[in-house]
mmCIF file with all atom_site columns, C-alpha atoms in Angstrom:
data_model
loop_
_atom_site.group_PDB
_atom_site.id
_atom_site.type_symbol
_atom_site.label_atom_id
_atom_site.label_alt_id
_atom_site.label_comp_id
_atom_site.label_asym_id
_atom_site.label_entity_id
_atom_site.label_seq_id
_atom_site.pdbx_PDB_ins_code
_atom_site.Cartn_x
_atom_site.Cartn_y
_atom_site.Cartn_z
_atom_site.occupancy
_atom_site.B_iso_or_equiv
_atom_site.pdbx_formal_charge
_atom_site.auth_seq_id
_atom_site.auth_comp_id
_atom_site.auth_asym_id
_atom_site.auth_atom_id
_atom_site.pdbx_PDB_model_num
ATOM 1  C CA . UNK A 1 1  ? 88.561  128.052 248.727 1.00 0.00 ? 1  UNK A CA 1
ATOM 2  C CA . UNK A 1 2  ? 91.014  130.921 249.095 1.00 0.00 ? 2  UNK A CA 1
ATOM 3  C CA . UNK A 1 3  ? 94.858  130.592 250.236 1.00 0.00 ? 3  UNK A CA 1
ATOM 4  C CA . UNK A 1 4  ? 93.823  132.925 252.977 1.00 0.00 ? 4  UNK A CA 1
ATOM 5  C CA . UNK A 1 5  ? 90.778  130.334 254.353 1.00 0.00 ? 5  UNK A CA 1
ATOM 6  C CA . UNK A 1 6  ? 93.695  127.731 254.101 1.00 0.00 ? 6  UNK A CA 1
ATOM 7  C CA . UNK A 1 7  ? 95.697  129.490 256.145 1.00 0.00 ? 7  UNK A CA 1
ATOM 8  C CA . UNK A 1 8  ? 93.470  130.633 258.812 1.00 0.00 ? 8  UNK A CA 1
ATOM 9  C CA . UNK A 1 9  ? 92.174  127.136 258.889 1.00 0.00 ? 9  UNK A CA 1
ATOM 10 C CA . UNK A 1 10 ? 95.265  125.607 259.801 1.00 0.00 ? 10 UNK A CA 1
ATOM 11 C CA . UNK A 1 11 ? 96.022  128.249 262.364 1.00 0.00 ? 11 UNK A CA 1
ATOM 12 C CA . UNK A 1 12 ? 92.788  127.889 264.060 1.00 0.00 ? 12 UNK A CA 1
ATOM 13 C CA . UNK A 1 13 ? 93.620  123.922 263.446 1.00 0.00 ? 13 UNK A CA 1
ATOM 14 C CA . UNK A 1 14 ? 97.083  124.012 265.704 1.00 0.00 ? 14 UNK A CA 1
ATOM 15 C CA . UNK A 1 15 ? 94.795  125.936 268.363 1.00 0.00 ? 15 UNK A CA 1
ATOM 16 C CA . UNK A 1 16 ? 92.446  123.241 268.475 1.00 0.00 ? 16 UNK A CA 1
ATOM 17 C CA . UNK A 1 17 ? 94.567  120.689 268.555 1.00 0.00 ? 17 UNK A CA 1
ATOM 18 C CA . UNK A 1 18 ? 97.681  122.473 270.597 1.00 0.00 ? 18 UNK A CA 1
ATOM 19 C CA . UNK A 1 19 ? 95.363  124.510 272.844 1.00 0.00 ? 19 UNK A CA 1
ATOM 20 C CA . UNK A 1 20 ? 91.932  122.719 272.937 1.00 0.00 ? 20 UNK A CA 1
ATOM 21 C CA . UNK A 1 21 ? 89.598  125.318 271.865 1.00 0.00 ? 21 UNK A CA 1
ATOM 22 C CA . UNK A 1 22 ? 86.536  124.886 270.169 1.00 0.00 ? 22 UNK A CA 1
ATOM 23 C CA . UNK A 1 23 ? 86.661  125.902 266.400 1.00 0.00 ? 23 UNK A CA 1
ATOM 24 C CA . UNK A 1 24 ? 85.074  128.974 266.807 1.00 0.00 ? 24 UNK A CA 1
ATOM 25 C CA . UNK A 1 25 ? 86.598  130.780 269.470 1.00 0.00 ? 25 UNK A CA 1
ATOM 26 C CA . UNK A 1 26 ? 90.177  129.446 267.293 1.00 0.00 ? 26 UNK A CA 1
ATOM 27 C CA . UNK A 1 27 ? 89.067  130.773 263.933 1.00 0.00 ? 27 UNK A CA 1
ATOM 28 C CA . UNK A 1 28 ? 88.472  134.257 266.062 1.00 0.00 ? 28 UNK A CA 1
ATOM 29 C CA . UNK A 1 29 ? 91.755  133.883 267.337 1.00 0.00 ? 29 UNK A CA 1
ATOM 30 C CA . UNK A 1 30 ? 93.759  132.691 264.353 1.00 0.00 ? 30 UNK A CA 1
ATOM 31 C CA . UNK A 1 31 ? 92.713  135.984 262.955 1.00 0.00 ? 31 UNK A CA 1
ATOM 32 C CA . UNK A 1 32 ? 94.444  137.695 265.615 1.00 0.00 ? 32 UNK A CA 1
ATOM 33 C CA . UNK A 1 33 ? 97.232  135.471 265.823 1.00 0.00 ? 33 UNK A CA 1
ATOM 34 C CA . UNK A 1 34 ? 97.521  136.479 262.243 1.00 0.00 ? 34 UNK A CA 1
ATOM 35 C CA . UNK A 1 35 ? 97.145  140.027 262.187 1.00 0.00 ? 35 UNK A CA 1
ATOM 36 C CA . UNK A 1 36 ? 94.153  140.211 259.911 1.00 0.00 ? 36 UNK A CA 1
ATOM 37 C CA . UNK A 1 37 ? 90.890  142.242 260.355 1.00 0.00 ? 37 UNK A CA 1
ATOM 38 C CA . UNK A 1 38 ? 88.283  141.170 262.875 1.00 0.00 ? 38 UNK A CA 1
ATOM 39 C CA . UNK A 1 39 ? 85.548  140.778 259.466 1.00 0.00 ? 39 UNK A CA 1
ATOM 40 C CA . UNK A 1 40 ? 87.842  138.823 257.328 1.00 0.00 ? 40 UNK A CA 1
ATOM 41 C CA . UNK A 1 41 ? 85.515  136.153 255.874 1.00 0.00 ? 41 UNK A CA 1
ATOM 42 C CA . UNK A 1 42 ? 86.403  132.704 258.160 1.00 0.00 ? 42 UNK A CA 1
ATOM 43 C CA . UNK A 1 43 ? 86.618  129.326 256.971 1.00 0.00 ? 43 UNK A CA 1
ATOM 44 C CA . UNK A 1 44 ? 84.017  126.973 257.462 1.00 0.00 ? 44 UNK A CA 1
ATOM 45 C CA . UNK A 1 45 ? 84.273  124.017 260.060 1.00 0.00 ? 45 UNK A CA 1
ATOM 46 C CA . UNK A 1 46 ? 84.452  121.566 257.329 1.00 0.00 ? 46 UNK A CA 1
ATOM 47 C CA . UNK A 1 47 ? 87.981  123.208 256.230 1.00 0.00 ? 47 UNK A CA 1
ATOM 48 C CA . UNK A 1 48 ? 89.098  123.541 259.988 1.00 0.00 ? 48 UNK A CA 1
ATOM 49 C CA . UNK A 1 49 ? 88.077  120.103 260.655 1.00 0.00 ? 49 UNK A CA 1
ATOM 50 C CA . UNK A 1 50 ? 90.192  118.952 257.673 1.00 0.00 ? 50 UNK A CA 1
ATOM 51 C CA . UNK A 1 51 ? 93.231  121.114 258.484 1.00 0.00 ? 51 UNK A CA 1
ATOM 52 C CA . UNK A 1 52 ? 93.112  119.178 262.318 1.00 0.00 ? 52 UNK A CA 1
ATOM 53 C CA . UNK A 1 53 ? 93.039  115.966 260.726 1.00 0.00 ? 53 UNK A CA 1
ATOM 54 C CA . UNK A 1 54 ? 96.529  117.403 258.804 1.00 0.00 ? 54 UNK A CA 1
ATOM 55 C CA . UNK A 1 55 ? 97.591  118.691 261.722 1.00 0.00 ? 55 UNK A CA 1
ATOM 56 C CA . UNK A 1 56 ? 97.566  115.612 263.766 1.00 0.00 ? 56 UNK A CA 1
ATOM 57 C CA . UNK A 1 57 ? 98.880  113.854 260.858 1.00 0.00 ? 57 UNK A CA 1
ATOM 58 C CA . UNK A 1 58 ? 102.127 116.030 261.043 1.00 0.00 ? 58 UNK A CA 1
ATOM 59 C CA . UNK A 1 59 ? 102.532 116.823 263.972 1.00 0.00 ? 59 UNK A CA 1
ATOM 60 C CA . UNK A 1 60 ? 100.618 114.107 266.088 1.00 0.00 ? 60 UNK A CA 1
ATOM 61 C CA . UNK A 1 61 ? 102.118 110.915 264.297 1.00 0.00 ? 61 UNK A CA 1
ATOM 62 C CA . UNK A 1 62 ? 102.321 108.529 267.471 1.00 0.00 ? 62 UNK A CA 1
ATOM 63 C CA . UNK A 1 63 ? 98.967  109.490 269.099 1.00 0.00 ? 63 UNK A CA 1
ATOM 64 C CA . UNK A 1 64 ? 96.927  110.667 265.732 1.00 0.00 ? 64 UNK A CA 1
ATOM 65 C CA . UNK A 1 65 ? 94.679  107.730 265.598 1.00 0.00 ? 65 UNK A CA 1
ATOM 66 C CA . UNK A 1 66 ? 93.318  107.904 269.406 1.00 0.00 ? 66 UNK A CA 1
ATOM 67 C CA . UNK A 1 67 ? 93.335  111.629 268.661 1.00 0.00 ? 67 UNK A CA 1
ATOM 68 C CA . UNK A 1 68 ? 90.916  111.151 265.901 1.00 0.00 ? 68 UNK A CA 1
ATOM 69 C CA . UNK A 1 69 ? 88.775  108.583 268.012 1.00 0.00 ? 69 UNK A CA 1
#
């Protein structure tokens, strides 16, 4: 796994989690967000899912464990 899947994993993560979209449409997005090409190689869901669970982590503290219910 590349810096850049990181990356666009945990932007698409905070758009999930901040924005409720489905991890698809927020990969998409978290390439525009991030001002790289429409065919950059995305992350799998495995590596979004994981970057959710970090975001809730950090920025979800009080709520994280209904979140992850």
């Amino acid at each position: 796994m590349t810096t850049l899947d990181l990356e666009i994993a945990q932007a698409a993560a905070a758009l999930v989690v901040d924005e409720g979209l489905d991890y698809g449409p927020a990969k998409q997005r978290a390439l525009k967000v991030l001002g790289l090409p429409p065919r950059t190689p995305l992350p799998d869901n495995d590596t979004v899912e994981a970057a959710v669970r970090e975001h809730l982590a950090l920025f979800c503290a009080e709520t994280q464990p209904a979140e992850l219910r």
